[in-house]
């Protein structure tokens, strides 16, 4: 049976959602114009005033915001409320330049927790469940978001944060945790550790997992599901928009429903900025229509995906986004070819390798080199060098047909690549470009 947290919104007719978006967008543009001088200047540069935005059909007229704007306006330049009305900040891990700092009023936090509660209930969660939140807490949005969502659903919440894997497993078993929330790479690691302890999936009380914050493939999903004996659900979000819960998977698992009463999604051509027709693949852009303290309009996520309005068997009517197919900024250009880490992961998983790998890019004598280090499973591990060479050759071929270029593949011993408890570091680019 499908569970909903706010069925009257999650299953609302399309016309009702559109009317809500129109009204909220008009109000939000006025709020930003009155309170965020940084964005007002951008609107003025385009010759716009709030009167030009009469409904969501006019959204395309507004200027974009990008990561560069967030860095330029850091720390307070994009705030829509005075500091005394704000109760919290969250911040990204900031892999490029200054950290992104987002601000929240209490109302913002309530709405964000509602979005996370919808995700937990879409994964089958109810107030009878025990939800273990093994995302990082603190500045990272994963822990606080799912923690608040779990409280709203009424689950018993175990706020373990990430790390201390033995303790994680002890709580899962002793407290009968039924839902696990963490990054997919950490879920894979917990599963691997449980397997080593000799636990079979039917001895693990978990029934569902909500995994996000990094890219993961369908092959990795199956792997986690088999090891932990669960159904694994995807969740998506960005600190800039609130955190996890911007969109989430339902039981149909054919994309993630976007919480359209809070966010309007568009797909644009990343080169021209032009809005693309529905069903096209392009860069995802979000407008927050209910955020008070940090109201971003037309924020470019850099994630590449597709939107679909096909009716969903779960009964939810909100638009769905596909799993991001890569990012316009984590795309590696190697010897002129566009390479996404997700393509490499697909080849590895299709060939039976676990999801622990590292991609090392360098430049030797003006030529890019691509070295993929892949962990073997204990079953594969052998000291027969001929076997290893044969396996490496298979992967080189697989990668060549996927990427159109030759990579060097090195198979390494089980457990020799450092495990991550937060977002896994998959790419090391040593080129001085």
Short mmCIF file of C-alpha atoms in Angstrom, two decimals:
data_model
loop_
_atom_site.label_atom_id
_atom_site.label_comp_id
_atom_site.label_asym_id
_atom_site.label_seq_id
_atom_site.Cartn_x
_atom_site.Cartn_y
_atom_site.Cartn_z
CA UNK A 1 0.00 0.00 0.00
CA UNK A 2 1.29 3.45 -0.95
CA UNK A 3 1.83 5.84 1.97
CA UNK A 4 1.65 9.62 1.58
CA UNK A 5 2.65 12.29 4.10
CA UNK A 6 0.54 15.09 2.56
CA UNK A 7 -1.73 13.34 0.03
CA UNK A 8 -3.79 16.46 -0.72
CA UNK A 9 -0.62 18.09 -2.13
CA UNK A 10 1.32 15.05 -3.36
CA UNK A 11 -1.64 13.78 -5.40
CA UNK A 12 -3.17 17.18 -6.31
CA UNK A 13 -4.47 17.68 -9.87
CA UNK A 14 -1.96 19.33 -12.24
CA UNK A 15 -4.08 22.51 -12.57
CA UNK A 16 -4.01 22.95 -8.80
CA UNK A 17 -0.21 22.55 -8.66
CA UNK A 18 0.21 25.03 -11.54
CA UNK A 19 -2.06 27.58 -9.85
CA UNK A 20 -0.10 27.22 -6.60
CA UNK A 21 3.20 27.66 -8.44
CA UNK A 22 1.94 30.76 -10.26
CA UNK A 23 0.77 32.42 -7.05
CA UNK A 24 3.89 31.50 -5.07
CA UNK A 25 6.31 32.53 -7.82
CA UNK A 26 4.74 35.97 -8.18
CA UNK A 27 4.97 36.46 -4.41
CA UNK A 28 8.54 35.14 -4.25
CA UNK A 29 9.80 37.43 -7.06
CA UNK A 30 8.36 40.42 -5.16
CA UNK A 31 10.00 39.19 -1.92
CA UNK A 32 13.40 38.83 -3.64
CA UNK A 33 13.11 42.21 -5.39
CA UNK A 34 12.30 43.93 -2.08
CA UNK A 35 14.89 42.12 0.07
CA UNK A 36 17.79 40.85 -2.07
CA UNK A 37 19.58 43.81 -3.73
CA UNK A 38 22.05 41.43 -5.43
CA UNK A 39 19.26 39.79 -7.44
CA UNK A 40 17.34 43.02 -7.93
CA UNK A 41 20.40 44.41 -9.78
CA UNK A 42 20.41 41.31 -12.01
CA UNK A 43 16.72 41.88 -12.81
CA UNK A 44 17.30 45.57 -13.49
CA UNK A 45 20.16 44.68 -15.85
CA UNK A 46 17.60 42.69 -17.88
CA UNK A 47 15.08 45.53 -17.71
CA UNK A 48 12.70 43.54 -15.51
CA UNK A 49 10.47 44.48 -12.57
CA UNK A 50 8.26 42.13 -10.50
CA UNK A 51 5.27 43.29 -12.59
CA UNK A 52 6.75 41.43 -15.58
CA UNK A 53 6.28 38.09 -13.79
CA UNK A 54 2.56 37.27 -13.82
CA UNK A 55 2.78 33.45 -13.65
CA UNK A 56 5.23 30.56 -13.94
CA UNK A 57 4.95 30.97 -17.74
CA UNK A 58 7.14 34.08 -17.32
CA UNK A 59 9.86 32.26 -15.36
CA UNK A 60 12.19 32.10 -18.40
CA UNK A 61 12.51 35.90 -18.37
CA UNK A 62 14.30 35.92 -15.00
CA UNK A 63 18.11 35.86 -14.74
CA UNK A 64 19.92 32.71 -13.61
CA UNK A 65 21.89 32.28 -10.40
CA UNK A 66 24.98 30.08 -10.40
CA UNK A 67 27.58 28.80 -7.96
CA UNK A 68 29.72 31.81 -9.01
CA UNK A 69 26.97 34.19 -7.79
CA UNK A 70 26.84 32.37 -4.47
CA UNK A 71 30.58 32.80 -4.05
CA UNK A 72 30.42 36.46 -5.02
CA UNK A 73 27.50 37.20 -2.68
CA UNK A 74 29.03 35.19 0.23
CA UNK A 75 28.12 35.24 3.05
CA UNK A 76 25.03 37.48 3.36
CA UNK A 77 24.42 38.86 -0.13
CA UNK A 78 21.53 36.55 -1.10
CA UNK A 79 19.64 36.59 2.19
CA UNK A 80 15.97 37.41 1.96
CA UNK A 81 15.36 37.86 5.71
CA UNK A 82 17.15 39.81 8.46
CA UNK A 83 19.58 37.73 10.53
CA UNK A 84 17.37 37.94 13.60
CA UNK A 85 14.68 35.94 11.72
CA UNK A 86 17.13 33.16 10.79
CA UNK A 87 17.66 30.20 13.10
CA UNK A 88 20.20 28.02 11.27
CA UNK A 89 22.79 27.74 8.54
CA UNK A 90 23.81 24.64 6.61
CA UNK A 91 26.83 24.52 4.35
CA UNK A 92 28.18 22.40 1.51
CA UNK A 93 31.45 20.56 1.61
CA UNK A 94 32.72 23.18 -0.85
CA UNK A 95 34.91 21.23 -3.27
CA UNK A 96 35.42 24.37 -5.33
CA UNK A 97 36.39 27.65 -3.71
CA UNK A 98 34.34 29.24 -0.92
CA UNK A 99 31.78 27.14 0.90
CA UNK A 100 28.13 27.71 0.11
CA UNK A 101 26.32 28.91 3.23
CA UNK A 102 22.51 28.69 3.18
CA UNK A 103 20.22 30.32 5.75
CA UNK A 104 16.94 29.06 7.20
CA UNK A 105 14.05 30.57 9.12
CA UNK A 106 12.09 28.18 11.35
CA UNK A 107 9.40 28.11 8.65
CA UNK A 108 12.03 27.08 6.05
CA UNK A 109 13.14 24.20 8.28
CA UNK A 110 9.52 23.05 8.78
CA UNK A 111 8.90 22.93 5.03
CA UNK A 112 12.20 21.16 4.37
CA UNK A 113 11.38 18.52 7.01
CA UNK A 114 7.95 18.05 5.37
CA UNK A 115 9.74 17.30 2.07
CA UNK A 116 11.97 14.72 3.80
CA UNK A 117 8.92 13.20 5.54
CA UNK A 118 7.30 12.71 2.11
CA UNK A 119 10.45 10.86 0.97
CA UNK A 120 10.43 8.57 4.02
CA UNK A 121 6.75 7.71 3.57
CA UNK A 122 7.27 7.13 -0.17
CA UNK A 123 9.87 4.51 0.86
CA UNK A 124 7.16 2.81 2.94
CA UNK A 125 7.98 4.49 6.27
CA UNK A 126 5.29 5.00 8.95
CA UNK A 127 5.26 5.85 12.65
CA UNK A 128 5.87 2.13 13.32
CA UNK A 129 9.36 2.31 11.78
CA UNK A 130 12.82 2.75 13.27
CA UNK A 131 14.82 5.08 11.06
CA UNK A 132 18.63 5.13 11.37
CA UNK A 133 20.10 8.36 9.98
CA UNK A 134 23.71 7.65 9.07
CA UNK A 135 24.27 10.75 6.95
CA UNK A 136 26.72 13.26 8.41
CA UNK A 137 25.22 15.78 10.86
CA UNK A 138 26.56 19.26 11.47
CA UNK A 139 26.93 21.58 8.48
CA UNK A 140 26.05 18.84 5.96
CA UNK A 141 22.31 18.82 5.17
CA UNK A 142 21.89 15.02 4.99
CA UNK A 143 21.69 14.28 8.73
CA UNK A 144 19.54 17.23 9.86
CA UNK A 145 17.11 16.92 6.91
CA UNK A 146 16.31 13.21 7.26
CA UNK A 147 16.38 13.49 11.05
CA UNK A 148 13.63 16.15 10.95
CA UNK A 149 11.66 14.23 8.32
CA UNK A 150 11.83 11.06 10.41
CA UNK A 151 10.46 12.93 13.47
CA UNK A 152 7.57 14.33 11.39
CA UNK A 153 6.61 10.83 10.21
CA UNK A 154 6.79 9.68 13.84
CA UNK A 155 9.56 7.09 13.36
CA UNK A 156 11.83 6.24 16.25
CA UNK A 157 14.92 8.10 15.00
CA UNK A 158 18.50 6.88 15.59
CA UNK A 159 20.79 9.85 14.86
CA UNK A 160 24.03 7.87 14.43
CA UNK A 161 25.64 10.23 11.88
CA UNK A 162 28.30 8.57 9.71
CA UNK A 163 31.28 6.51 10.84
CA UNK A 164 31.90 3.93 13.57
CA UNK A 165 30.50 1.16 11.38
CA UNK A 166 30.51 -1.52 14.11
CA UNK A 167 28.28 0.70 16.23
CA UNK A 168 26.00 1.36 13.24
CA UNK A 169 25.52 -2.39 12.79
CA UNK A 170 24.99 -2.93 16.52
CA UNK A 171 22.15 -0.36 16.57
CA UNK A 172 20.58 -1.71 13.36
CA UNK A 173 20.44 -5.17 14.94
CA UNK A 174 19.69 -4.31 18.60
CA UNK A 175 17.07 -1.62 17.91
CA UNK A 176 15.60 -3.36 14.85
CA UNK A 177 16.17 -0.46 12.48
CA UNK A 178 13.93 -0.81 9.43
CA UNK A 179 15.02 2.22 7.36
CA UNK A 180 18.62 3.28 6.74
CA UNK A 181 19.46 6.77 5.44
CA UNK A 182 23.04 7.44 4.25
CA UNK A 183 25.18 7.89 1.14
CA UNK A 184 25.08 4.93 -1.27
CA UNK A 185 28.83 4.34 -0.90
CA UNK A 186 28.44 4.14 2.89
CA UNK A 187 25.45 1.78 2.53
CA UNK A 188 27.62 -0.45 0.32
CA UNK A 189 30.35 -0.40 2.98
CA UNK A 190 27.89 -1.27 5.80
CA UNK A 191 26.59 -4.13 3.62
CA UNK A 192 30.11 -5.36 2.90
CA UNK A 193 30.97 -5.29 6.62
CA UNK A 194 27.79 -7.19 7.56
CA UNK A 195 28.59 -9.83 4.94
CA UNK A 196 32.09 -10.24 6.44
CA UNK A 197 30.45 -10.71 9.85
CA UNK A 198 28.60 -13.65 8.32
CA UNK A 199 25.18 -11.96 8.40
CA UNK A 200 22.74 -12.94 5.68
CA UNK A 201 20.12 -10.44 4.39
CA UNK A 202 17.33 -12.21 6.30
CA UNK A 203 19.18 -11.65 9.60
CA UNK A 204 19.22 -7.88 8.98
CA UNK A 205 15.99 -6.11 10.11
CA UNK A 206 16.25 -3.32 7.49
CA UNK A 207 13.53 -3.19 4.83
CA UNK A 208 14.32 0.09 3.01
CA UNK A 209 17.15 2.52 2.45
CA UNK A 210 17.10 6.19 1.39
CA UNK A 211 20.37 6.99 -0.30
CA UNK A 212 21.55 10.20 -1.92
CA UNK A 213 24.20 12.98 -1.92
CA UNK A 214 26.30 11.28 -4.60
CA UNK A 215 25.84 9.63 -7.98
CA UNK A 216 25.07 5.90 -7.97
CA UNK A 217 24.05 3.53 -10.71
CA UNK A 218 21.28 0.94 -11.02
CA UNK A 219 23.95 -1.77 -10.72
CA UNK A 220 25.10 -0.32 -7.39
CA UNK A 221 21.46 -0.20 -6.26
CA UNK A 222 21.00 -3.93 -6.95
CA UNK A 223 24.25 -4.70 -5.16
CA UNK A 224 23.17 -2.83 -1.98
CA UNK A 225 19.66 -4.33 -2.14
CA UNK A 226 21.04 -7.87 -2.36
CA UNK A 227 23.58 -7.45 0.46
CA UNK A 228 21.20 -5.74 2.92
CA UNK A 229 17.97 -7.41 1.79
CA UNK A 230 16.20 -4.05 1.29
CA UNK A 231 14.55 -1.89 -1.35
CA UNK A 232 16.84 1.09 -2.02
CA UNK A 233 15.32 4.50 -2.78
CA UNK A 234 16.99 7.54 -4.28
CA UNK A 235 16.68 11.04 -2.81
CA UNK A 236 17.94 14.30 -4.31
CA UNK A 237 18.62 17.78 -3.05
CA UNK A 238 21.11 20.60 -2.76
CA UNK A 239 22.13 22.69 0.23
CA UNK A 240 21.39 25.78 -1.89
CA UNK A 241 17.71 24.77 -2.11
CA UNK A 242 17.38 23.36 1.46
CA UNK A 243 18.98 19.90 1.29
CA UNK A 244 17.75 16.36 0.57
CA UNK A 245 14.05 16.08 -0.21
CA UNK A 246 13.88 18.40 -3.22
CA UNK A 247 12.87 15.19 -4.99
CA UNK A 248 12.55 11.52 -4.05
CA UNK A 249 11.67 8.10 -5.42
CA UNK A 250 8.34 6.37 -4.86
CA UNK A 251 7.57 2.63 -5.07
CA UNK A 252 7.52 2.81 -8.91
CA UNK A 253 11.19 3.89 -8.96
CA UNK A 254 10.96 5.39 -12.44
CA UNK A 255 12.45 8.74 -11.46
CA UNK A 256 12.22 11.09 -8.49
CA UNK A 257 9.11 13.20 -7.80
CA UNK A 258 10.01 16.88 -7.39
CA UNK A 259 8.15 18.66 -4.57
CA UNK A 260 6.57 21.10 -6.99
CA UNK A 261 4.68 23.06 -4.34
CA UNK A 262 8.13 24.27 -3.17
CA UNK A 263 10.35 24.11 -6.27
CA UNK A 264 9.79 24.82 -9.95
CA UNK A 265 12.08 22.78 -12.20
CA UNK A 266 13.25 23.65 -15.72
CA UNK A 267 15.63 21.92 -18.14
CA UNK A 268 17.91 24.24 -20.09
CA UNK A 269 20.58 23.93 -22.74
CA UNK A 270 23.76 24.33 -20.62
CA UNK A 271 25.47 26.25 -23.46
CA UNK A 272 22.76 28.73 -24.47
CA UNK A 273 20.60 28.87 -21.31
CA UNK A 274 17.50 28.31 -23.45
CA UNK A 275 14.60 26.36 -21.85
CA UNK A 276 14.21 22.99 -23.58
CA UNK A 277 10.91 21.22 -24.35
CA UNK A 278 9.69 18.54 -21.96
CA UNK A 279 11.45 15.21 -22.34
CA UNK A 280 14.76 16.79 -23.42
CA UNK A 281 17.95 16.06 -21.59
CA UNK A 282 19.75 19.13 -20.28
CA UNK A 283 20.80 21.05 -17.19
CA UNK A 284 18.37 21.14 -14.27
CA UNK A 285 17.41 24.60 -12.95
CA UNK A 286 15.40 25.17 -9.77
CA UNK A 287 13.42 28.08 -8.39
CA UNK A 288 12.54 28.04 -4.68
CA UNK A 289 9.01 29.40 -4.31
CA UNK A 290 8.56 28.99 -0.54
CA UNK A 291 12.02 29.68 0.91
CA UNK A 292 12.16 32.83 3.03
CA UNK A 293 15.76 33.23 4.20
CA UNK A 294 17.64 32.04 1.11
CA UNK A 295 15.22 32.36 -1.83
CA UNK A 296 17.12 31.33 -4.97
CA UNK A 297 15.45 31.98 -8.33
CA UNK A 298 16.52 29.96 -11.40
CA UNK A 299 19.50 28.33 -9.71
CA UNK A 300 21.65 26.29 -12.11
CA UNK A 301 22.36 22.93 -10.47
CA UNK A 302 24.88 21.70 -13.09
CA UNK A 303 23.10 18.32 -12.96
CA UNK A 304 22.17 16.79 -16.31
CA UNK A 305 18.80 15.02 -16.39
CA UNK A 306 15.35 14.78 -17.99
CA UNK A 307 11.88 15.66 -16.62
CA UNK A 308 8.78 13.60 -17.27
CA UNK A 309 5.08 14.16 -16.55
CA UNK A 310 3.98 10.62 -17.41
CA UNK A 311 1.31 9.54 -14.89
CA UNK A 312 2.89 7.52 -12.07
CA UNK A 313 1.49 4.28 -10.67
CA UNK A 314 2.08 5.56 -7.10
CA UNK A 315 -0.65 8.20 -7.53
CA UNK A 316 1.65 11.21 -7.04
CA UNK A 317 1.15 13.88 -9.67
CA UNK A 318 4.36 15.88 -9.24
CA UNK A 319 6.80 15.91 -12.16
CA UNK A 320 9.61 13.35 -12.06
CA UNK A 321 13.30 13.86 -12.79
CA UNK A 322 15.59 11.06 -13.90
CA UNK A 323 18.63 10.23 -11.83
CA UNK A 324 21.25 12.86 -12.83
CA UNK A 325 23.23 11.49 -15.79
CA UNK A 326 26.34 13.39 -14.71
CA UNK A 327 27.15 17.03 -14.09
CA UNK A 328 28.22 19.76 -16.43
CA UNK A 329 31.04 20.46 -13.95
CA UNK A 330 32.19 16.92 -13.05
CA UNK A 331 32.39 16.03 -16.68
CA UNK A 332 36.03 15.31 -17.38
CA UNK A 333 37.35 16.25 -20.80
CA UNK A 334 40.06 13.70 -21.52
CA UNK A 335 41.88 13.86 -24.83
CA UNK A 336 38.90 15.80 -26.21
CA UNK A 337 36.29 13.23 -25.14
CA UNK A 338 33.58 13.96 -22.55
CA UNK A 339 33.83 11.43 -19.73
CA UNK A 340 31.42 11.11 -16.79
CA UNK A 341 32.49 9.06 -13.73
CA UNK A 342 29.04 7.41 -13.85
CA UNK A 343 29.91 5.83 -17.23
CA UNK A 344 33.04 4.26 -15.75
CA UNK A 345 31.06 3.00 -12.75
CA UNK A 346 28.51 1.33 -15.04
CA UNK A 347 31.26 -0.63 -16.85
CA UNK A 348 32.80 -1.76 -13.55
CA UNK A 349 29.51 -2.87 -12.01
CA UNK A 350 28.43 -4.65 -15.20
CA UNK A 351 31.64 -6.65 -14.96
CA UNK A 352 30.96 -7.66 -11.36
CA UNK A 353 33.25 -5.24 -9.53
CA UNK A 354 32.04 -3.57 -6.33
CA UNK A 355 31.52 0.18 -6.34
CA UNK A 356 34.87 1.04 -4.84
CA UNK A 357 37.14 2.62 -7.40
CA UNK A 358 39.17 5.75 -8.08
CA UNK A 359 39.73 7.62 -11.32
CA UNK A 360 43.10 9.34 -11.57
CA UNK A 361 43.56 11.83 -14.39
CA UNK A 362 46.96 13.29 -15.16
CA UNK A 363 48.86 14.92 -18.01
CA UNK A 364 52.12 13.38 -19.17
CA UNK A 365 54.09 15.05 -22.00
CA UNK A 366 51.01 17.12 -22.93
CA UNK A 367 48.78 14.05 -23.21
CA UNK A 368 45.96 13.25 -20.78
CA UNK A 369 46.20 9.93 -18.97
CA UNK A 370 43.24 8.09 -17.45
CA UNK A 371 44.03 5.52 -14.78
CA UNK A 372 41.16 3.63 -13.17
CA UNK A 373 42.00 1.80 -9.94
CA UNK A 374 39.44 -0.87 -9.10
CA UNK A 375 39.11 -2.99 -5.99
CA UNK A 376 38.67 -6.71 -6.44
CA UNK A 377 36.20 -8.59 -4.26
CA UNK A 378 37.72 -11.17 -1.87
CA UNK A 379 36.35 -13.93 -4.18
CA UNK A 380 38.25 -12.51 -7.17
CA UNK A 381 41.45 -11.84 -5.29
CA UNK A 382 44.28 -14.01 -6.53
CA UNK A 383 48.04 -13.89 -6.83
CA UNK A 384 47.83 -15.35 -10.33
CA UNK A 385 49.18 -12.44 -12.37
CA UNK A 386 47.91 -13.95 -15.62
CA UNK A 387 44.33 -13.93 -14.29
CA UNK A 388 44.65 -10.34 -13.13
CA UNK A 389 46.10 -9.22 -16.49
CA UNK A 390 43.19 -10.94 -18.28
CA UNK A 391 40.61 -9.21 -16.05
CA UNK A 392 42.30 -5.83 -16.56
CA UNK A 393 42.22 -6.33 -20.33
CA UNK A 394 38.45 -7.05 -20.19
CA UNK A 395 37.85 -3.78 -18.33
CA UNK A 396 40.07 -1.80 -20.71
CA UNK A 397 37.92 -3.12 -23.59
CA UNK A 398 34.67 -2.36 -21.76
CA UNK A 399 35.80 1.20 -21.02
CA UNK A 400 37.00 1.72 -24.59
CA UNK A 401 33.59 0.81 -25.99
CA UNK A 402 31.78 3.02 -23.42
CA UNK A 403 34.07 6.07 -23.56
CA UNK A 404 35.71 5.84 -26.96
CA UNK A 405 39.19 6.08 -25.43
CA UNK A 406 41.78 3.88 -23.79
CA UNK A 407 42.18 3.90 -20.01
CA UNK A 408 44.79 2.16 -17.92
CA UNK A 409 43.09 -0.21 -15.46
CA UNK A 410 44.79 -1.41 -12.28
CA UNK A 411 43.08 -4.06 -10.17
CA UNK A 412 43.99 -3.64 -6.51
CA UNK A 413 43.53 -5.78 -3.40
CA UNK A 414 40.20 -5.76 -1.51
CA UNK A 415 39.89 -2.88 0.99
CA UNK A 416 42.96 -1.05 -0.36
CA UNK A 417 41.07 2.06 -1.55
CA UNK A 418 40.23 4.34 1.36
CA UNK A 419 36.57 4.04 2.43
CA UNK A 420 34.48 7.15 2.70
CA UNK A 421 31.79 7.71 5.31
CA UNK A 422 30.50 10.82 3.59
CA UNK A 423 30.69 11.52 -0.13
CA UNK A 424 33.16 9.19 -1.80
CA UNK A 425 36.17 10.82 -3.52
CA UNK A 426 36.00 9.17 -6.91
CA UNK A 427 38.07 11.47 -9.12
CA UNK A 428 41.58 12.79 -8.57
CA UNK A 429 42.54 15.22 -11.32
CA UNK A 430 46.25 15.97 -11.13
CA UNK A 431 46.39 18.00 -14.34
CA UNK A 432 47.57 21.56 -13.91
CA UNK A 433 45.13 23.06 -16.37
#
